[in-house]
mmCIF file of C-alpha atoms in Angstrom:
data_model
loop_
_atom_site.group_PDB
_atom_site.id
_atom_site.type_symbol
_atom_site.label_atom_id
_atom_site.label_comp_id
_atom_site.label_asym_id
_atom_site.label_seq_id
_atom_site.Cartn_x
_atom_site.Cartn_y
_atom_site.Cartn_z
ATOM 1 C CA UNK P 1 12.904 -50.337 48.578
ATOM 2 C CA UNK P 2 14.089 -46.918 47.654
ATOM 3 C CA UNK P 3 11.792 -44.695 45.620
ATOM 4 C CA UNK P 4 13.269 -42.012 43.420
ATOM 5 C CA UNK P 5 11.187 -39.015 42.330
ATOM 6 C CA UNK P 6 12.235 -37.442 39.051
ATOM 7 C CA UNK P 7 11.704 -33.823 38.181
ATOM 8 C CA UNK P 8 12.221 -32.135 34.847
ATOM 9 C CA UNK P 9 14.715 -29.361 35.119
ATOM 10 C CA UNK P 10 15.717 -26.898 32.453
ATOM 11 C CA UNK P 11 19.328 -26.910 31.483
ATOM 12 C CA UNK P 12 20.202 -23.351 32.282
ATOM 13 C CA UNK P 13 18.329 -20.204 33.181
ATOM 14 C CA UNK P 14 15.075 -19.305 31.433
ATOM 15 C CA UNK P 15 15.250 -16.714 28.695
ATOM 16 C CA UNK P 16 13.320 -13.529 29.346
ATOM 17 C CA UNK P 17 11.634 -11.771 26.449
ATOM 18 C CA UNK P 18 12.895 -8.520 27.885
ATOM 19 C CA UNK P 19 16.411 -9.511 26.804
ATOM 20 C CA UNK P 20 15.365 -9.664 23.166
ATOM 21 C CA UNK P 21 14.048 -6.175 22.622
ATOM 22 C CA UNK P 22 17.318 -4.448 21.989
ATOM 23 C CA UNK P 23 16.447 -3.969 18.325
ATOM 24 C CA UNK P 24 12.947 -2.637 19.079
ATOM 25 C CA UNK P 25 13.814 0.970 18.254
ATOM 26 C CA UNK P 26 15.503 -0.030 15.020
ATOM 27 C CA UNK P 27 12.503 -2.131 13.941
ATOM 28 C CA UNK P 28 10.082 0.721 14.611
ATOM 29 C CA UNK P 29 12.247 3.067 12.610
ATOM 30 C CA UNK P 30 12.261 0.635 9.683
ATOM 31 C CA UNK P 31 8.470 0.317 9.743
ATOM 32 C CA UNK P 32 7.994 4.087 9.825
ATOM 33 C CA UNK P 33 10.490 4.507 7.009
ATOM 34 C CA UNK P 34 8.629 1.921 4.911
ATOM 35 C CA UNK P 35 5.295 3.665 5.460
ATOM 36 C CA UNK P 36 6.812 7.051 4.628
ATOM 37 C CA UNK P 37 8.419 5.679 1.470
ATOM 38 C CA UNK P 38 5.111 4.150 0.348
ATOM 39 C CA UNK P 39 3.305 7.456 0.834
ATOM 40 C CA UNK P 40 6.029 9.279 -1.087
ATOM 41 C CA UNK P 41 5.814 6.816 -3.970
ATOM 42 C CA UNK P 42 2.033 7.266 -4.164
ATOM 43 C CA UNK P 43 2.400 11.022 -4.580
ATOM 44 C CA UNK P 44 4.571 10.519 -7.662
ATOM 45 C CA UNK P 45 2.353 7.970 -9.382
ATOM 46 C CA UNK P 46 0.630 8.338 -12.731
ATOM 47 C CA UNK P 47 -2.921 9.640 -13.078
ATOM 48 C CA UNK P 48 -4.158 6.068 -13.528
ATOM 49 C CA UNK P 49 -2.568 4.956 -10.257
ATOM 50 C CA UNK P 50 -3.818 8.041 -8.408
ATOM 51 C CA UNK P 51 -7.403 7.155 -9.266
ATOM 52 C CA UNK P 52 -6.847 3.572 -8.144
ATOM 53 C CA UNK P 53 -7.010 2.105 -11.664
ATOM 54 C CA UNK P 54 -10.696 3.033 -11.847
ATOM 55 C CA UNK P 55 -12.162 3.279 -15.390
ATOM 56 C CA UNK P 56 -13.122 6.979 -15.173
ATOM 57 C CA UNK P 57 -10.521 9.060 -17.020
ATOM 58 C CA UNK P 58 -11.898 12.326 -15.633
ATOM 59 C CA UNK P 59 -12.331 12.785 -11.914
ATOM 60 C CA UNK P 60 -15.639 14.646 -12.378
ATOM 61 C CA UNK P 61 -17.215 12.495 -15.111
ATOM 62 C CA UNK P 62 -20.460 12.737 -13.117
ATOM 63 C CA UNK P 63 -21.348 14.515 -9.907
ATOM 64 C CA UNK P 64 -20.684 11.244 -8.024
ATOM 65 C CA UNK P 65 -17.424 9.967 -9.511
ATOM 66 C CA UNK P 66 -15.133 12.224 -7.455
ATOM 67 C CA UNK P 67 -16.601 11.039 -4.141
ATOM 68 C CA UNK P 68 -16.552 7.377 -5.241
ATOM 69 C CA UNK P 69 -12.949 7.693 -6.422
ATOM 70 C CA UNK P 70 -11.825 9.379 -3.203
ATOM 71 C CA UNK P 71 -13.471 6.706 -1.055
ATOM 72 C CA UNK P 72 -11.890 3.938 -3.130
ATOM 73 C CA UNK P 73 -8.375 5.413 -3.098
ATOM 74 C CA UNK P 74 -8.421 6.455 0.563
ATOM 75 C CA UNK P 75 -9.696 3.018 1.566
ATOM 76 C CA UNK P 76 -6.810 1.352 -0.231
ATOM 77 C CA UNK P 77 -4.281 3.740 1.336
ATOM 78 C CA UNK P 78 -5.676 2.955 4.792
ATOM 79 C CA UNK P 79 -5.626 -0.779 4.092
ATOM 80 C CA UNK P 80 -2.053 -0.644 2.785
ATOM 81 C CA UNK P 81 -0.833 1.343 5.803
ATOM 82 C CA UNK P 82 -2.552 -1.083 8.196
ATOM 83 C CA UNK P 83 -1.178 -4.042 6.259
ATOM 84 C CA UNK P 84 2.382 -2.711 6.234
ATOM 85 C CA UNK P 85 2.194 -1.945 9.958
ATOM 86 C CA UNK P 86 0.752 -5.374 10.780
ATOM 87 C CA UNK P 87 3.228 -7.317 8.665
ATOM 88 C CA UNK P 88 6.054 -5.135 9.944
ATOM 89 C CA UNK P 89 5.181 -5.903 13.564
ATOM 90 C CA UNK P 90 4.861 -9.610 12.768
ATOM 91 C CA UNK P 91 8.247 -9.625 11.057
ATOM 92 C CA UNK P 92 9.773 -7.694 13.931
ATOM 93 C CA UNK P 93 8.446 -10.240 16.438
ATOM 94 C CA UNK P 94 9.787 -13.114 14.352
ATOM 95 C CA UNK P 95 13.255 -11.558 14.229
ATOM 96 C CA UNK P 96 13.437 -9.988 17.716
ATOM 97 C CA UNK P 97 12.153 -13.052 19.548
ATOM 98 C CA UNK P 98 13.779 -15.775 17.473
ATOM 99 C CA UNK P 99 15.651 -18.505 19.265
ATOM 100 C CA UNK P 100 19.396 -18.006 19.348
ATOM 101 C CA UNK P 101 21.928 -20.797 19.315
ATOM 102 C CA UNK P 102 23.101 -19.781 22.792
ATOM 103 C CA UNK P 103 19.605 -19.891 24.296
ATOM 104 C CA UNK P 104 18.707 -22.668 26.712
ATOM 105 C CA UNK P 105 15.369 -23.528 28.170
ATOM 106 C CA UNK P 106 12.137 -21.823 27.204
ATOM 107 C CA UNK P 107 11.312 -18.117 27.044
ATOM 108 C CA UNK P 108 8.972 -16.717 29.630
ATOM 109 C CA UNK P 109 5.440 -17.909 28.867
ATOM 110 C CA UNK P 110 2.424 -15.604 29.225
ATOM 111 C CA UNK P 111 -1.061 -17.111 29.419
ATOM 112 C CA UNK P 112 -2.795 -13.867 28.525
ATOM 113 C CA UNK P 113 -2.499 -10.109 28.559
ATOM 114 C CA UNK P 114 -5.920 -8.564 29.063
ATOM 115 C CA UNK P 115 -5.084 -4.955 28.033
ATOM 116 C CA UNK P 116 -3.353 -6.181 24.884
ATOM 117 C CA UNK P 117 -6.239 -8.457 23.938
ATOM 118 C CA UNK P 118 -8.755 -5.625 24.445
ATOM 119 C CA UNK P 119 -6.585 -3.450 22.217
ATOM 120 C CA UNK P 120 -6.425 -6.141 19.497
ATOM 121 C CA UNK P 121 -10.234 -6.424 19.581
ATOM 122 C CA UNK P 122 -11.086 -2.722 19.820
ATOM 123 C CA UNK P 123 -8.890 -1.437 16.990
ATOM 124 C CA UNK P 124 -10.291 -3.741 14.246
ATOM 125 C CA UNK P 125 -13.821 -3.026 15.488
ATOM 126 C CA UNK P 126 -13.220 0.724 15.258
ATOM 127 C CA UNK P 127 -11.770 0.332 11.750
ATOM 128 C CA UNK P 128 -14.793 -1.659 10.571
ATOM 129 C CA UNK P 129 -17.198 0.917 12.021
ATOM 130 C CA UNK P 130 -15.281 3.787 10.387
ATOM 131 C CA UNK P 131 -15.296 2.093 6.984
ATOM 132 C CA UNK P 132 -18.987 1.260 7.343
ATOM 133 C CA UNK P 133 -19.840 4.839 8.310
ATOM 134 C CA UNK P 134 -18.049 6.394 5.340
ATOM 135 C CA UNK P 135 -19.467 3.803 2.937
ATOM 136 C CA UNK P 136 -23.015 4.189 4.264
ATOM 137 C CA UNK P 137 -22.885 7.994 3.973
ATOM 138 C CA UNK P 138 -21.584 7.753 0.401
ATOM 139 C CA UNK P 139 -24.226 5.222 -0.690
ATOM 140 C CA UNK P 140 -27.042 7.269 0.869
ATOM 141 C CA UNK P 141 -25.753 10.411 -0.855
ATOM 142 C CA UNK P 142 -25.594 8.706 -4.267
ATOM 143 C CA UNK P 143 -29.020 7.052 -3.966
ATOM 144 C CA UNK P 144 -30.846 10.107 -2.600
ATOM 145 C CA UNK P 145 -33.804 10.886 -4.929
ATOM 146 C CA UNK P 146 -33.671 14.280 -6.610
ATOM 147 C CA UNK P 147 -36.051 16.246 -8.821
ATOM 148 C CA UNK P 148 -34.350 15.516 -12.144
ATOM 149 C CA UNK P 149 -34.644 17.689 -15.232
ATOM 150 C CA UNK P 150 -34.584 14.652 -17.517
ATOM 151 C CA UNK P 151 -36.040 11.196 -16.993
ATOM 152 C CA UNK P 152 -34.975 8.224 -19.082
ATOM 153 C CA UNK P 153 -36.875 4.963 -18.795
ATOM 154 C CA UNK P 154 -34.155 2.474 -19.738
ATOM 155 C CA UNK P 155 -35.641 -0.894 -20.672
ATOM 156 C CA UNK P 156 -33.274 -3.821 -21.120
ATOM 157 C CA UNK P 157 -34.282 -6.739 -23.311
ATOM 158 C CA UNK P 158 -32.603 -9.784 -24.759
ATOM 159 C CA UNK P 159 -30.266 -8.461 -26.150
ATOM 160 C CA UNK P 160 -30.632 -4.725 -26.689
ATOM 161 C CA UNK P 161 -31.925 -1.535 -25.079
ATOM 162 C CA UNK P 162 -34.928 0.786 -25.370
ATOM 163 C CA UNK P 163 -34.723 4.405 -24.171
ATOM 164 C CA UNK P 164 -37.830 6.444 -23.286
ATOM 165 C CA UNK P 165 -37.016 10.119 -22.741
ATOM 166 C CA UNK P 166 -39.098 12.673 -20.822
ATOM 167 C CA UNK P 167 -37.812 16.261 -20.758
ATOM 168 C CA UNK P 168 -38.837 19.914 -21.073
ATOM 169 C CA UNK P 169 -41.808 19.495 -18.774
ATOM 170 C CA UNK P 170 -43.393 16.507 -20.482
ATOM 171 C CA UNK P 171 -41.967 16.045 -23.993
ATOM 172 C CA UNK P 172 -41.721 12.316 -24.745
ATOM 173 C CA UNK P 173 -39.397 10.616 -27.194
ATOM 174 C CA UNK P 174 -38.247 7.037 -27.594
ATOM 175 C CA UNK P 175 -35.512 4.966 -29.181
ATOM 176 C CA UNK P 176 -36.035 1.241 -29.853
ATOM 177 C CA UNK P 177 -32.734 -0.588 -29.979
ATOM 178 C CA UNK P 178 -31.897 -3.692 -31.974
ATOM 179 C CA UNK P 179 -29.451 -6.416 -31.095
ATOM 180 C CA UNK P 180 -25.817 -5.635 -31.836
ATOM 181 C CA UNK P 181 -23.778 -7.985 -33.997
ATOM 182 C CA UNK P 182 -20.066 -7.634 -33.446
ATOM 183 C CA UNK P 183 -17.728 -8.164 -36.366
ATOM 184 C CA UNK P 184 -16.219 -11.615 -35.989
ATOM 185 C CA UNK P 185 -13.087 -10.605 -37.889
ATOM 186 C CA UNK P 186 -12.361 -7.785 -35.435
ATOM 187 C CA UNK P 187 -12.798 -5.050 -38.029
ATOM 188 C CA UNK P 188 -14.079 -1.634 -36.837
ATOM 189 C CA UNK P 189 -17.563 -0.314 -37.447
ATOM 190 C CA UNK P 190 -19.713 -2.119 -34.870
ATOM 191 C CA UNK P 191 -19.347 0.701 -32.319
ATOM 192 C CA UNK P 192 -21.334 3.111 -34.490
ATOM 193 C CA UNK P 193 -24.236 0.663 -34.839
ATOM 194 C CA UNK P 194 -24.826 0.141 -31.119
ATOM 195 C CA UNK P 195 -27.890 1.599 -29.350
ATOM 196 C CA UNK P 196 -26.985 5.087 -28.097
ATOM 197 C CA UNK P 197 -28.256 6.837 -24.990
ATOM 198 C CA UNK P 198 -27.902 10.645 -25.157
ATOM 199 C CA UNK P 199 -27.597 12.786 -22.031
ATOM 200 C CA UNK P 200 -26.972 16.549 -21.804
ATOM 201 C CA UNK P 201 -23.971 17.733 -19.792
ATOM 202 C CA UNK P 202 -24.816 19.612 -16.617
ATOM 203 C CA UNK P 203 -28.436 18.409 -16.412
ATOM 204 C CA UNK P 204 -29.675 16.172 -13.602
ATOM 205 C CA UNK P 205 -30.934 12.811 -14.877
ATOM 206 C CA UNK P 206 -33.120 10.095 -13.397
ATOM 207 C CA UNK P 207 -32.364 6.763 -15.047
ATOM 208 C CA UNK P 208 -35.324 4.466 -14.417
ATOM 209 C CA UNK P 209 -34.023 0.944 -14.919
ATOM 210 C CA UNK P 210 -36.477 -1.752 -16.027
ATOM 211 C CA UNK P 211 -36.262 -5.153 -17.675
ATOM 212 C CA UNK P 212 -38.573 -6.584 -20.301
ATOM 213 C CA UNK P 213 -37.688 -10.237 -19.688
ATOM 214 C CA UNK P 214 -34.871 -11.516 -17.452
ATOM 215 C CA UNK P 215 -32.492 -9.909 -14.969
ATOM 216 C CA UNK P 216 -30.044 -7.529 -16.643
ATOM 217 C CA UNK P 217 -27.629 -4.956 -15.221
ATOM 218 C CA UNK P 218 -26.993 -1.390 -16.386
ATOM 219 C CA UNK P 219 -23.300 -0.522 -16.292
ATOM 220 C CA UNK P 220 -21.331 2.434 -17.611
ATOM 221 C CA UNK P 221 -17.811 1.764 -16.225
ATOM 222 C CA UNK P 222 -16.692 5.397 -16.505
ATOM 223 C CA UNK P 223 -19.624 6.471 -14.282
ATOM 224 C CA UNK P 224 -18.494 4.094 -11.497
ATOM 225 C CA UNK P 225 -22.075 2.941 -10.961
ATOM 226 C CA UNK P 226 -23.818 -0.314 -11.774
ATOM 227 C CA UNK P 227 -27.340 -1.441 -10.905
ATOM 228 C CA UNK P 228 -29.453 -4.517 -11.601
ATOM 229 C CA UNK P 229 -32.560 -4.371 -13.771
ATOM 230 C CA UNK P 230 -35.175 -6.750 -12.394
ATOM 231 C CA UNK P 231 -38.470 -7.664 -14.104
ATOM 232 C CA UNK P 232 -41.395 -6.020 -12.344
ATOM 233 C CA UNK P 233 -39.204 -3.660 -10.305
ATOM 234 C CA UNK P 234 -37.899 -0.183 -11.176
ATOM 235 C CA UNK P 235 -34.463 0.816 -9.895
ATOM 236 C CA UNK P 236 -33.115 4.338 -10.112
ATOM 237 C CA UNK P 237 -29.751 5.964 -10.774
ATOM 238 C CA UNK P 238 -29.655 9.695 -10.066
ATOM 239 C CA UNK P 239 -26.710 11.564 -11.557
ATOM 240 C CA UNK P 240 -25.546 14.649 -13.424
ATOM 241 C CA UNK P 241 -23.119 13.956 -16.306
ATOM 242 C CA UNK P 242 -20.457 16.652 -16.360
ATOM 243 C CA UNK P 243 -17.891 15.756 -19.035
ATOM 244 C CA UNK P 244 -18.880 15.510 -22.689
ATOM 245 C CA UNK P 245 -17.787 12.420 -24.541
ATOM 246 C CA UNK P 246 -18.731 8.910 -25.607
ATOM 247 C CA UNK P 247 -18.737 6.198 -22.955
ATOM 248 C CA UNK P 248 -19.050 2.439 -23.274
ATOM 249 C CA UNK P 249 -22.073 0.761 -21.692
ATOM 250 C CA UNK P 250 -22.931 -2.881 -21.281
ATOM 251 C CA UNK P 251 -25.107 -5.407 -19.524
ATOM 252 C CA UNK P 252 -23.209 -6.742 -16.500
ATOM 253 C CA UNK P 253 -25.522 -9.653 -15.681
ATOM 254 C CA UNK P 254 -25.347 -12.949 -17.574
ATOM 255 C CA UNK P 255 -28.675 -12.870 -19.414
ATOM 256 C CA UNK P 256 -28.483 -15.480 -22.121
ATOM 257 C CA UNK P 257 -26.746 -16.542 -25.312
ATOM 258 C CA UNK P 258 -25.846 -13.079 -26.656
ATOM 259 C CA UNK P 259 -25.102 -11.389 -23.330
ATOM 260 C CA UNK P 260 -21.611 -10.430 -24.526
ATOM 261 C CA UNK P 261 -23.111 -8.410 -27.393
ATOM 262 C CA UNK P 262 -25.626 -6.517 -25.251
ATOM 263 C CA UNK P 263 -23.693 -3.262 -25.542
ATOM 264 C CA UNK P 264 -24.611 0.394 -25.924
ATOM 265 C CA UNK P 265 -23.039 3.816 -26.247
ATOM 266 C CA UNK P 266 -23.708 6.640 -23.826
ATOM 267 C CA UNK P 267 -22.999 10.082 -25.266
ATOM 268 C CA UNK P 268 -22.830 13.141 -23.038
ATOM 269 C CA UNK P 269 -23.396 16.128 -25.309
ATOM 270 C CA UNK P 270 -24.266 19.803 -25.104
ATOM 271 C CA UNK P 271 -27.872 20.808 -24.488
ATOM 272 C CA UNK P 272 -28.301 21.989 -28.069
ATOM 273 C CA UNK P 273 -26.994 18.725 -29.496
ATOM 274 C CA UNK P 274 -29.184 16.769 -27.093
ATOM 275 C CA UNK P 275 -32.291 18.560 -28.378
ATOM 276 C CA UNK P 276 -31.159 18.018 -31.974
ATOM 277 C CA UNK P 277 -30.840 14.279 -31.332
ATOM 278 C CA UNK P 278 -34.234 14.173 -29.623
ATOM 279 C CA UNK P 279 -35.831 15.825 -32.665
ATOM 280 C CA UNK P 280 -34.774 12.798 -34.731
ATOM 281 C CA UNK P 281 -36.632 10.335 -32.490
ATOM 282 C CA UNK P 282 -40.240 9.182 -32.560
ATOM 283 C CA UNK P 283 -42.791 10.760 -30.242
ATOM 284 C CA UNK P 284 -44.148 8.897 -27.254
ATOM 285 C CA UNK P 285 -42.899 5.959 -25.201
ATOM 286 C CA UNK P 286 -42.730 2.227 -25.749
ATOM 287 C CA UNK P 287 -43.373 0.915 -22.276
ATOM 288 C CA UNK P 288 -44.660 -2.186 -20.552
ATOM 289 C CA UNK P 289 -46.763 -3.279 -23.512
ATOM 290 C CA UNK P 290 -43.624 -4.778 -25.064
ATOM 291 C CA UNK P 291 -42.485 -6.584 -21.937
ATOM 292 C CA UNK P 292 -42.439 -10.350 -21.985
ATOM 293 C CA UNK P 293 -45.559 -11.825 -20.374
ATOM 294 C CA UNK P 294 -44.727 -14.726 -18.033
ATOM 295 C CA UNK P 295 -46.247 -18.097 -18.968
ATOM 296 C CA UNK P 296 -47.446 -16.730 -22.314
ATOM 297 C CA UNK P 297 -44.235 -15.940 -24.191
ATOM 298 C CA UNK P 298 -41.486 -18.512 -24.759
ATOM 299 C CA UNK P 299 -43.419 -21.118 -22.805
ATOM 300 C CA UNK P 300 -44.348 -24.640 -23.793
ATOM 301 C CA UNK P 301 -47.634 -26.254 -22.779
ATOM 302 C CA UNK P 302 -47.473 -30.054 -22.673
ATOM 303 C CA UNK P 303 -50.790 -31.904 -22.762
ATOM 304 C CA UNK P 304 -50.937 -35.449 -21.493
ATOM 305 C CA UNK P 305 -53.471 -37.473 -23.488
ATOM 306 C CA UNK P 306 -53.523 -40.317 -21.059
ATOM 307 C CA UNK P 307 -51.566 -42.439 -18.702
ATOM 308 C CA UNK P 308 -48.676 -44.239 -20.289
ATOM 309 C CA UNK P 309 -48.511 -42.009 -23.363
#
């Protein structure tokens, strides 16, 4: 009995990847041209695009907005460049190493390439560490406590705001806000009735954020800062407003039925106007005595008379 051993043979010579890199220089040139074109387009963009579509119209709205804007924009530029480079290399590999009609057999197979794999691991790790370092330095700089000239105890409540001012070495004034009611027909006028927080331009401010009831969030979009207001805990925002104007403020944490109407105005004014506005307010502070007391306010006590009732 004759035994025949079969072996699988490729029909033709194997295809080396080295034969497919003739267009490598052209592909690199295209990628570099694309990156250069993107950078050129960014330099000719509008002011809105240059600030990364952030809600601050002025770069120096506060002493922090410029640094926040720069970090945001530079991060996106870095991400776009990395993305274009990565997708460009992927596209180049797809085109340069595609299977031709005249190819027979399989291309040369590599099980691994240790230097290349180390490179692929090290570069993303370095990028993450760089982003983390810049972000950590920025956050620490923004949150660093400072001796502020003005302190405002901002107390959020369903669904309005109270402002307790301390300035000029101990002068105390307060504003007690009432709930806003937006016009259902869309007519103007509601903006002027909202609670208004006044801050003087060029003066350092410590915003002490507190809540009287549930979790709220203090947000002035143009200031590029937002911070939660948690019952029983005081959070701080340290800043110096630098551009006079009226800015929209709102609660950014879902806090109940009328959350959407929990709005306020923030007006940055001159020092003289700030003092004039303070003179119109009541003396003193309205503090914790008006906070909601757990288990005593808005609570229901159910008494069970007996089993089965």
